Amino acid sequence: MGPRSANRDEFHRVQVTEKSDNKYKLICVDIWQYEIADELNFFELEKDYAQSGFMAKQCFFSDIMQTGISDGQWSSLANEFTSSSLKDQYVYVFFLATNDQKHQVCIYVSASRKLVMNCELSDAMYVKFLNVLNTEGLALISGKNKTIDKLIA
């Protein structure tokens, strides 16, 4: 879905994070902006525009930690453990907007194994996990090949 505009060629792809009555809380994935919008302001995108090549690619990881690590800090051992244990796993990624500059991401391998703490659940994307970064790192979300890839800042 995308917000309606006077010119139907102008739209933003969105990730809905919450719905109440006829209002939606959403992340405009192209411009990294958090919005509240009325459902009358939406239309379904043509299938071509919903393809991954047209989708925004960047988000931030937040509060990622190895199970058993309570200080929220990455150690090289935790980094190696997490990367190796999740390298070929498929995971659910939950998106939250923290402000208009970045997104918070919550990663689940299964219902019993939560990898990211202190964030509420919202709509999810099912992706293959190739690598993880430290809590300030960038990740690349690619719907085309269903992977999260490491970016070198």
Short mmCIF file of N, CA and C in Angstrom, two decimals:
data_model
loop_
_atom_site.label_atom_id
_atom_site.label_comp_id
_atom_site.label_asym_id
_atom_site.label_seq_id
_atom_site.Cartn_x
_atom_site.Cartn_y
_atom_site.Cartn_z
N MET A 1 0.84 -1.18 0.00
CA MET A 1 0.00 0.00 0.00
C MET A 1 0.88 1.24 0.00
N GLY A 2 0.35 2.31 -0.49
CA GLY A 2 1.09 3.55 -0.46
C GLY A 2 0.16 4.72 -0.24
N PRO A 3 0.67 5.82 0.32
CA PRO A 3 -0.17 6.99 0.53
C PRO A 3 -0.63 7.58 -0.79
N ARG A 4 -1.88 7.99 -0.84
CA ARG A 4 -2.43 8.64 -2.01
C ARG A 4 -1.86 10.05 -2.15
N SER A 5 -1.69 10.51 -3.36
CA SER A 5 -1.28 11.90 -3.58
C SER A 5 -2.02 12.43 -4.80
N ALA A 6 -1.89 13.73 -5.04
CA ALA A 6 -2.57 14.33 -6.18
C ALA A 6 -2.09 13.69 -7.48
N ASN A 7 -0.82 13.38 -7.54
CA ASN A 7 -0.24 12.72 -8.70
C ASN A 7 -0.03 11.25 -8.34
N ARG A 8 -0.73 10.33 -9.00
CA ARG A 8 -0.65 8.92 -8.64
C ARG A 8 0.73 8.34 -8.91
N ASP A 9 1.60 9.07 -9.61
CA ASP A 9 2.97 8.60 -9.79
C ASP A 9 3.82 8.89 -8.57
N GLU A 10 3.30 9.70 -7.64
CA GLU A 10 4.03 10.03 -6.43
C GLU A 10 3.43 9.24 -5.26
N PHE A 11 4.20 8.32 -4.72
CA PHE A 11 3.72 7.54 -3.59
C PHE A 11 4.92 7.08 -2.77
N HIS A 12 4.64 6.64 -1.57
CA HIS A 12 5.68 6.06 -0.71
C HIS A 12 5.25 4.66 -0.31
N ARG A 13 6.18 3.73 -0.36
CA ARG A 13 5.90 2.40 0.15
C ARG A 13 6.00 2.45 1.67
N VAL A 14 5.11 1.71 2.34
CA VAL A 14 5.05 1.79 3.80
C VAL A 14 5.04 0.40 4.42
N GLN A 15 5.50 0.36 5.66
CA GLN A 15 5.38 -0.84 6.51
C GLN A 15 4.44 -0.47 7.64
N VAL A 16 3.29 -1.12 7.73
CA VAL A 16 2.32 -0.82 8.78
C VAL A 16 2.82 -1.44 10.09
N THR A 17 2.91 -0.61 11.13
CA THR A 17 3.36 -1.11 12.43
C THR A 17 2.22 -1.27 13.43
N GLU A 18 1.11 -0.56 13.19
CA GLU A 18 -0.02 -0.65 14.12
C GLU A 18 -1.27 -0.12 13.43
N LYS A 19 -2.43 -0.69 13.75
CA LYS A 19 -3.70 -0.21 13.21
C LYS A 19 -4.70 -0.04 14.35
N SER A 20 -5.39 1.09 14.36
CA SER A 20 -6.47 1.32 15.33
C SER A 20 -7.60 2.05 14.62
N ASP A 21 -8.80 1.49 14.69
CA ASP A 21 -9.95 2.02 13.96
C ASP A 21 -9.59 2.16 12.49
N ASN A 22 -9.65 3.39 11.96
CA ASN A 22 -9.29 3.58 10.56
C ASN A 22 -7.97 4.32 10.41
N LYS A 23 -7.15 4.31 11.46
CA LYS A 23 -5.84 4.96 11.43
C LYS A 23 -4.73 3.92 11.40
N TYR A 24 -3.65 4.25 10.71
CA TYR A 24 -2.49 3.37 10.64
C TYR A 24 -1.25 4.11 11.13
N LYS A 25 -0.43 3.43 11.94
CA LYS A 25 0.91 3.92 12.23
C LYS A 25 1.83 3.19 11.27
N LEU A 26 2.69 3.94 10.58
CA LEU A 26 3.52 3.31 9.58
C LEU A 26 4.88 3.95 9.43
N ILE A 27 5.76 3.17 8.80
CA ILE A 27 7.09 3.64 8.42
C ILE A 27 7.08 3.81 6.92
N CYS A 28 7.40 5.01 6.44
CA CYS A 28 7.59 5.23 5.01
C CYS A 28 9.00 4.74 4.68
N VAL A 29 9.10 3.56 4.09
CA VAL A 29 10.40 2.91 3.97
C VAL A 29 11.34 3.61 3.00
N ASP A 30 10.82 4.40 2.07
CA ASP A 30 11.68 5.10 1.12
C ASP A 30 12.36 6.31 1.75
N ILE A 31 11.66 6.97 2.66
CA ILE A 31 12.18 8.22 3.22
C ILE A 31 12.45 8.11 4.72
N TRP A 32 12.30 6.90 5.29
CA TRP A 32 12.59 6.65 6.71
C TRP A 32 11.79 7.57 7.62
N GLN A 33 10.53 7.76 7.34
CA GLN A 33 9.72 8.67 8.14
C GLN A 33 8.58 7.92 8.80
N TYR A 34 8.31 8.26 10.06
CA TYR A 34 7.22 7.65 10.83
C TYR A 34 5.97 8.52 10.67
N GLU A 35 4.83 7.92 10.33
CA GLU A 35 3.61 8.68 10.08
C GLU A 35 2.40 7.99 10.69
N ILE A 36 1.36 8.78 10.93
CA ILE A 36 0.03 8.25 11.25
C ILE A 36 -0.88 8.70 10.13
N ALA A 37 -1.61 7.77 9.52
CA ALA A 37 -2.41 8.11 8.35
C ALA A 37 -3.78 7.46 8.41
N ASP A 38 -4.75 8.10 7.75
CA ASP A 38 -6.09 7.57 7.64
C ASP A 38 -6.13 6.54 6.51
N GLU A 39 -6.95 5.49 6.67
CA GLU A 39 -6.99 4.44 5.65
C GLU A 39 -7.49 4.94 4.30
N LEU A 40 -8.22 6.06 4.28
CA LEU A 40 -8.69 6.62 3.01
C LEU A 40 -7.55 7.15 2.16
N ASN A 41 -6.39 7.35 2.77
CA ASN A 41 -5.25 7.90 2.04
C ASN A 41 -4.35 6.82 1.44
N PHE A 42 -4.87 5.59 1.32
CA PHE A 42 -4.06 4.50 0.80
C PHE A 42 -4.65 3.92 -0.47
N PHE A 43 -3.79 3.38 -1.29
CA PHE A 43 -4.23 2.59 -2.43
C PHE A 43 -3.25 1.44 -2.61
N GLU A 44 -3.71 0.40 -3.28
CA GLU A 44 -2.84 -0.75 -3.53
C GLU A 44 -1.86 -0.40 -4.65
N LEU A 45 -0.59 -0.74 -4.43
CA LEU A 45 0.40 -0.52 -5.47
C LEU A 45 0.23 -1.52 -6.60
N GLU A 46 0.56 -1.07 -7.81
CA GLU A 46 0.64 -2.03 -8.91
C GLU A 46 1.73 -3.04 -8.57
N LYS A 47 1.55 -4.27 -9.01
CA LYS A 47 2.46 -5.34 -8.63
C LYS A 47 3.91 -5.02 -8.98
N ASP A 48 4.14 -4.37 -10.10
CA ASP A 48 5.52 -4.04 -10.50
C ASP A 48 6.19 -3.16 -9.46
N TYR A 49 5.44 -2.22 -8.89
CA TYR A 49 6.02 -1.30 -7.91
C TYR A 49 6.22 -1.95 -6.55
N ALA A 50 5.58 -3.06 -6.31
CA ALA A 50 5.74 -3.75 -5.03
C ALA A 50 6.95 -4.68 -5.03
N GLN A 51 7.64 -4.79 -6.16
CA GLN A 51 8.81 -5.66 -6.24
C GLN A 51 9.97 -5.08 -5.45
N SER A 52 10.87 -5.95 -5.03
CA SER A 52 11.95 -5.54 -4.14
C SER A 52 12.88 -4.49 -4.74
N GLY A 53 13.01 -4.46 -6.04
CA GLY A 53 13.87 -3.47 -6.67
C GLY A 53 13.42 -2.05 -6.42
N PHE A 54 12.16 -1.87 -6.06
CA PHE A 54 11.63 -0.54 -5.78
C PHE A 54 11.58 -0.23 -4.28
N MET A 55 12.01 -1.17 -3.46
CA MET A 55 11.87 -1.01 -2.02
C MET A 55 13.11 -0.39 -1.39
N ALA A 56 12.90 0.34 -0.30
CA ALA A 56 14.03 0.89 0.45
C ALA A 56 14.83 -0.27 1.04
N LYS A 57 16.12 -0.06 1.22
CA LYS A 57 16.99 -1.16 1.60
C LYS A 57 17.60 -1.03 2.99
N GLN A 58 17.62 0.16 3.59
CA GLN A 58 18.41 0.32 4.81
C GLN A 58 17.56 0.38 6.07
N CYS A 59 18.08 -0.18 7.14
CA CYS A 59 17.51 -0.01 8.47
C CYS A 59 18.63 -0.20 9.47
N PHE A 60 18.37 0.14 10.72
CA PHE A 60 19.37 -0.01 11.77
C PHE A 60 18.99 -1.16 12.69
N PHE A 61 19.98 -1.94 13.12
CA PHE A 61 19.77 -2.89 14.20
C PHE A 61 19.83 -2.12 15.52
N SER A 62 19.09 -2.60 16.52
CA SER A 62 19.12 -1.97 17.83
C SER A 62 19.04 -3.03 18.91
N ASP A 63 19.86 -2.91 19.94
CA ASP A 63 19.82 -3.78 21.11
C ASP A 63 20.01 -5.26 20.79
N ILE A 64 20.83 -5.57 19.81
CA ILE A 64 21.08 -6.97 19.48
C ILE A 64 22.11 -7.53 20.43
N MET A 65 21.84 -8.68 20.99
CA MET A 65 22.81 -9.28 21.90
C MET A 65 22.70 -10.79 21.88
N GLN A 66 23.79 -11.45 22.16
CA GLN A 66 23.81 -12.89 22.29
C GLN A 66 23.01 -13.29 23.52
N THR A 67 22.31 -14.43 23.47
CA THR A 67 21.59 -14.93 24.63
C THR A 67 22.54 -15.04 25.82
N GLY A 68 22.13 -14.50 26.97
CA GLY A 68 22.98 -14.56 28.16
C GLY A 68 23.83 -13.33 28.37
N ILE A 69 23.90 -12.44 27.39
CA ILE A 69 24.65 -11.19 27.54
C ILE A 69 23.67 -10.13 28.02
N SER A 70 23.92 -9.54 29.19
CA SER A 70 22.93 -8.63 29.77
C SER A 70 23.31 -7.16 29.67
N ASP A 71 24.58 -6.87 29.34
CA ASP A 71 24.98 -5.46 29.33
C ASP A 71 24.71 -4.78 27.99
N GLY A 72 24.23 -5.52 26.99
CA GLY A 72 23.92 -4.93 25.71
C GLY A 72 25.13 -4.62 24.85
N GLN A 73 26.32 -4.97 25.32
CA GLN A 73 27.54 -4.69 24.58
C GLN A 73 27.98 -5.93 23.81
N TRP A 74 28.51 -5.69 22.64
CA TRP A 74 29.04 -6.79 21.83
C TRP A 74 30.47 -7.08 22.26
N SER A 75 30.79 -8.36 22.40
CA SER A 75 32.18 -8.78 22.51
C SER A 75 32.51 -9.49 21.20
N SER A 76 33.79 -9.65 20.91
CA SER A 76 34.15 -10.35 19.67
C SER A 76 33.63 -11.79 19.72
N LEU A 77 33.64 -12.39 20.91
CA LEU A 77 33.13 -13.75 21.07
C LEU A 77 31.63 -13.82 20.78
N ALA A 78 30.89 -12.84 21.31
CA ALA A 78 29.44 -12.80 21.05
C ALA A 78 29.17 -12.59 19.57
N ASN A 79 29.96 -11.72 18.94
CA ASN A 79 29.80 -11.45 17.52
C ASN A 79 30.03 -12.71 16.70
N GLU A 80 31.12 -13.43 17.01
CA GLU A 80 31.45 -14.66 16.29
C GLU A 80 30.37 -15.72 16.51
N PHE A 81 29.93 -15.86 17.76
CA PHE A 81 28.91 -16.85 18.08
C PHE A 81 27.62 -16.58 17.31
N THR A 82 27.16 -15.32 17.35
CA THR A 82 25.90 -14.98 16.71
C THR A 82 25.99 -15.16 15.20
N SER A 83 27.10 -14.69 14.62
CA SER A 83 27.27 -14.80 13.18
C SER A 83 27.29 -16.26 12.74
N SER A 84 28.04 -17.10 13.45
CA SER A 84 28.16 -18.50 13.04
C SER A 84 26.86 -19.27 13.29
N SER A 85 26.18 -18.98 14.39
CA SER A 85 24.97 -19.75 14.71
C SER A 85 23.79 -19.37 13.83
N LEU A 86 23.80 -18.15 13.28
CA LEU A 86 22.67 -17.70 12.46
C LEU A 86 22.98 -17.63 10.98
N LYS A 87 24.18 -17.97 10.59
CA LYS A 87 24.65 -17.75 9.22
C LYS A 87 23.66 -18.25 8.16
N ASP A 88 23.14 -19.44 8.31
CA ASP A 88 22.25 -20.00 7.30
C ASP A 88 20.81 -20.14 7.78
N GLN A 89 20.46 -19.45 8.84
CA GLN A 89 19.11 -19.54 9.40
C GLN A 89 18.15 -18.59 8.68
N TYR A 90 16.90 -18.99 8.64
CA TYR A 90 15.84 -18.08 8.23
C TYR A 90 15.22 -17.50 9.49
N VAL A 91 14.99 -16.21 9.50
CA VAL A 91 14.50 -15.54 10.71
C VAL A 91 13.35 -14.60 10.37
N TYR A 92 12.57 -14.25 11.39
CA TYR A 92 11.57 -13.21 11.27
C TYR A 92 12.18 -11.89 11.72
N VAL A 93 11.95 -10.83 10.96
CA VAL A 93 12.46 -9.50 11.30
C VAL A 93 11.26 -8.59 11.55
N PHE A 94 11.21 -7.99 12.74
CA PHE A 94 10.13 -7.08 13.10
C PHE A 94 10.64 -5.64 13.01
N PHE A 95 9.89 -4.77 12.37
CA PHE A 95 10.32 -3.40 12.15
C PHE A 95 9.62 -2.43 13.10
N LEU A 96 10.38 -1.49 13.66
CA LEU A 96 9.84 -0.40 14.46
C LEU A 96 10.55 0.88 14.04
N ALA A 97 9.82 1.98 13.97
CA ALA A 97 10.47 3.26 13.71
C ALA A 97 10.87 3.88 15.03
N THR A 98 12.14 4.26 15.17
CA THR A 98 12.57 4.93 16.39
C THR A 98 12.54 6.45 16.21
N ASN A 99 12.75 6.92 15.04
CA ASN A 99 12.57 8.32 14.67
C ASN A 99 12.61 8.39 13.15
N ASP A 100 12.64 9.60 12.59
CA ASP A 100 12.59 9.68 11.13
C ASP A 100 13.95 9.43 10.48
N GLN A 101 14.97 9.10 11.25
CA GLN A 101 16.28 8.84 10.68
C GLN A 101 16.65 7.36 10.65
N LYS A 102 16.04 6.54 11.52
CA LYS A 102 16.44 5.14 11.57
C LYS A 102 15.29 4.27 12.03
N HIS A 103 15.42 2.97 11.80
CA HIS A 103 14.44 2.00 12.23
C HIS A 103 15.04 1.10 13.29
N GLN A 104 14.21 0.59 14.17
CA GLN A 104 14.64 -0.43 15.12
C GLN A 104 14.15 -1.77 14.59
N VAL A 105 14.99 -2.79 14.72
CA VAL A 105 14.67 -4.09 14.16
C VAL A 105 14.73 -5.14 15.26
N CYS A 106 13.72 -5.97 15.33
CA CYS A 106 13.69 -7.07 16.29
C CYS A 106 13.77 -8.38 15.51
N ILE A 107 14.71 -9.24 15.87
CA ILE A 107 14.95 -10.47 15.12
C ILE A 107 14.58 -11.69 15.96
N TYR A 108 13.78 -12.58 15.39
CA TYR A 108 13.43 -13.85 16.04
C TYR A 108 13.87 -15.00 15.14
N VAL A 109 14.53 -15.99 15.72
CA VAL A 109 14.81 -17.22 14.99
C VAL A 109 13.63 -18.17 15.14
N SER A 110 13.03 -18.20 16.31
CA SER A 110 11.83 -18.99 16.56
C SER A 110 11.09 -18.33 17.71
N ALA A 111 9.91 -18.82 18.01
CA ALA A 111 9.11 -18.22 19.08
C ALA A 111 9.82 -18.31 20.43
N SER A 112 10.71 -19.28 20.58
CA SER A 112 11.37 -19.47 21.87
C SER A 112 12.76 -18.83 21.94
N ARG A 113 13.24 -18.28 20.84
CA ARG A 113 14.60 -17.75 20.83
C ARG A 113 14.60 -16.31 20.34
N LYS A 114 14.45 -15.38 21.26
CA LYS A 114 14.42 -13.97 20.93
C LYS A 114 15.84 -13.43 20.97
N LEU A 115 16.28 -12.76 19.90
CA LEU A 115 17.65 -12.27 19.84
C LEU A 115 17.77 -10.80 20.17
N VAL A 116 16.68 -10.08 20.10
CA VAL A 116 16.72 -8.64 20.35
C VAL A 116 15.75 -8.31 21.47
N MET A 117 16.22 -7.52 22.42
CA MET A 117 15.41 -7.24 23.60
C MET A 117 14.74 -5.86 23.50
N ASN A 118 13.71 -5.68 24.34
CA ASN A 118 13.11 -4.37 24.58
C ASN A 118 12.52 -3.70 23.35
N CYS A 119 11.78 -4.43 22.57
CA CYS A 119 11.00 -3.75 21.53
C CYS A 119 9.69 -4.50 21.35
N GLU A 120 8.65 -3.74 21.00
CA GLU A 120 7.34 -4.34 20.84
C GLU A 120 7.22 -4.91 19.43
N LEU A 121 6.37 -5.91 19.29
CA LEU A 121 6.24 -6.58 18.01
C LEU A 121 5.38 -5.78 17.05
N SER A 122 5.70 -5.85 15.79
CA SER A 122 4.88 -5.27 14.73
C SER A 122 4.97 -6.21 13.54
N ASP A 123 4.59 -5.74 12.37
CA ASP A 123 4.60 -6.61 11.20
C ASP A 123 5.99 -7.15 10.91
N ALA A 124 6.06 -8.36 10.37
CA ALA A 124 7.35 -9.04 10.22
C ALA A 124 7.64 -9.35 8.76
N MET A 125 8.92 -9.55 8.50
CA MET A 125 9.40 -9.97 7.19
C MET A 125 10.23 -11.23 7.41
N TYR A 126 10.06 -12.23 6.56
CA TYR A 126 10.77 -13.50 6.71
C TYR A 126 11.99 -13.47 5.79
N VAL A 127 13.18 -13.51 6.37
CA VAL A 127 14.39 -13.33 5.58
C VAL A 127 15.46 -14.32 6.01
N LYS A 128 16.47 -14.50 5.17
CA LYS A 128 17.61 -15.33 5.55
C LYS A 128 18.68 -14.45 6.18
N PHE A 129 19.18 -14.89 7.30
CA PHE A 129 20.14 -14.12 8.08
C PHE A 129 21.55 -14.53 7.70
N LEU A 130 22.32 -13.63 7.09
CA LEU A 130 23.69 -13.95 6.70
C LEU A 130 24.70 -13.47 7.71
N ASN A 131 24.45 -12.30 8.29
CA ASN A 131 25.43 -11.75 9.22
C ASN A 131 24.76 -10.71 10.11
N VAL A 132 25.37 -10.41 11.24
CA VAL A 132 24.86 -9.37 12.12
C VAL A 132 25.98 -8.39 12.43
N LEU A 133 25.58 -7.20 12.86
CA LEU A 133 26.54 -6.14 13.16
C LEU A 133 26.43 -5.76 14.63
N ASN A 134 27.26 -4.81 15.06
CA ASN A 134 27.11 -4.31 16.42
C ASN A 134 25.87 -3.44 16.52
N THR A 135 25.56 -2.95 17.71
CA THR A 135 24.29 -2.26 17.92
C THR A 135 24.19 -0.94 17.17
N GLU A 136 25.30 -0.41 16.69
CA GLU A 136 25.25 0.82 15.92
C GLU A 136 25.33 0.55 14.42
N GLY A 137 25.38 -0.72 14.03
CA GLY A 137 25.65 -1.06 12.64
C GLY A 137 24.47 -0.89 11.71
N LEU A 138 24.77 -0.86 10.44
CA LEU A 138 23.76 -0.83 9.40
C LEU A 138 23.53 -2.23 8.86
N ALA A 139 22.33 -2.50 8.42
CA ALA A 139 22.05 -3.77 7.75
C ALA A 139 21.36 -3.46 6.43
N LEU A 140 21.49 -4.36 5.51
CA LEU A 140 20.82 -4.24 4.22
C LEU A 140 19.68 -5.26 4.18
N ILE A 141 18.47 -4.79 3.98
CA ILE A 141 17.32 -5.68 3.85
C ILE A 141 17.02 -5.83 2.37
N SER A 142 17.05 -7.03 1.87
CA SER A 142 16.81 -7.26 0.46
C SER A 142 15.68 -8.26 0.29
N GLY A 143 14.54 -7.79 -0.20
CA GLY A 143 13.41 -8.68 -0.41
C GLY A 143 13.64 -9.60 -1.60
N LYS A 144 14.47 -9.18 -2.54
CA LYS A 144 14.67 -9.96 -3.75
C LYS A 144 15.27 -11.32 -3.45
N ASN A 145 16.36 -11.35 -2.66
CA ASN A 145 16.98 -12.63 -2.35
C ASN A 145 16.75 -13.04 -0.90
N LYS A 146 15.87 -12.32 -0.20
CA LYS A 146 15.48 -12.67 1.16
C LYS A 146 16.67 -12.80 2.10
N THR A 147 17.58 -11.84 2.06
CA THR A 147 18.73 -11.89 2.95
C THR A 147 18.92 -10.59 3.68
N ILE A 148 19.60 -10.67 4.81
CA ILE A 148 20.13 -9.49 5.48
C ILE A 148 21.63 -9.56 5.30
N ASP A 149 22.21 -8.59 4.65
CA ASP A 149 23.64 -8.61 4.37
C ASP A 149 24.35 -7.53 5.15
N LYS A 150 25.58 -7.81 5.51
CA LYS A 150 26.40 -6.87 6.26
C LYS A 150 26.88 -5.74 5.34
N LEU A 151 26.82 -4.52 5.82
CA LEU A 151 27.39 -3.37 5.13
C LEU A 151 28.60 -2.89 5.90
N ILE A 152 29.63 -2.52 5.21
CA ILE A 152 30.82 -1.95 5.84
C ILE A 152 30.69 -0.44 5.79
N ALA A 153 30.62 0.19 6.97
CA ALA A 153 30.42 1.64 7.04
C ALA A 153 31.69 2.37 6.60
#
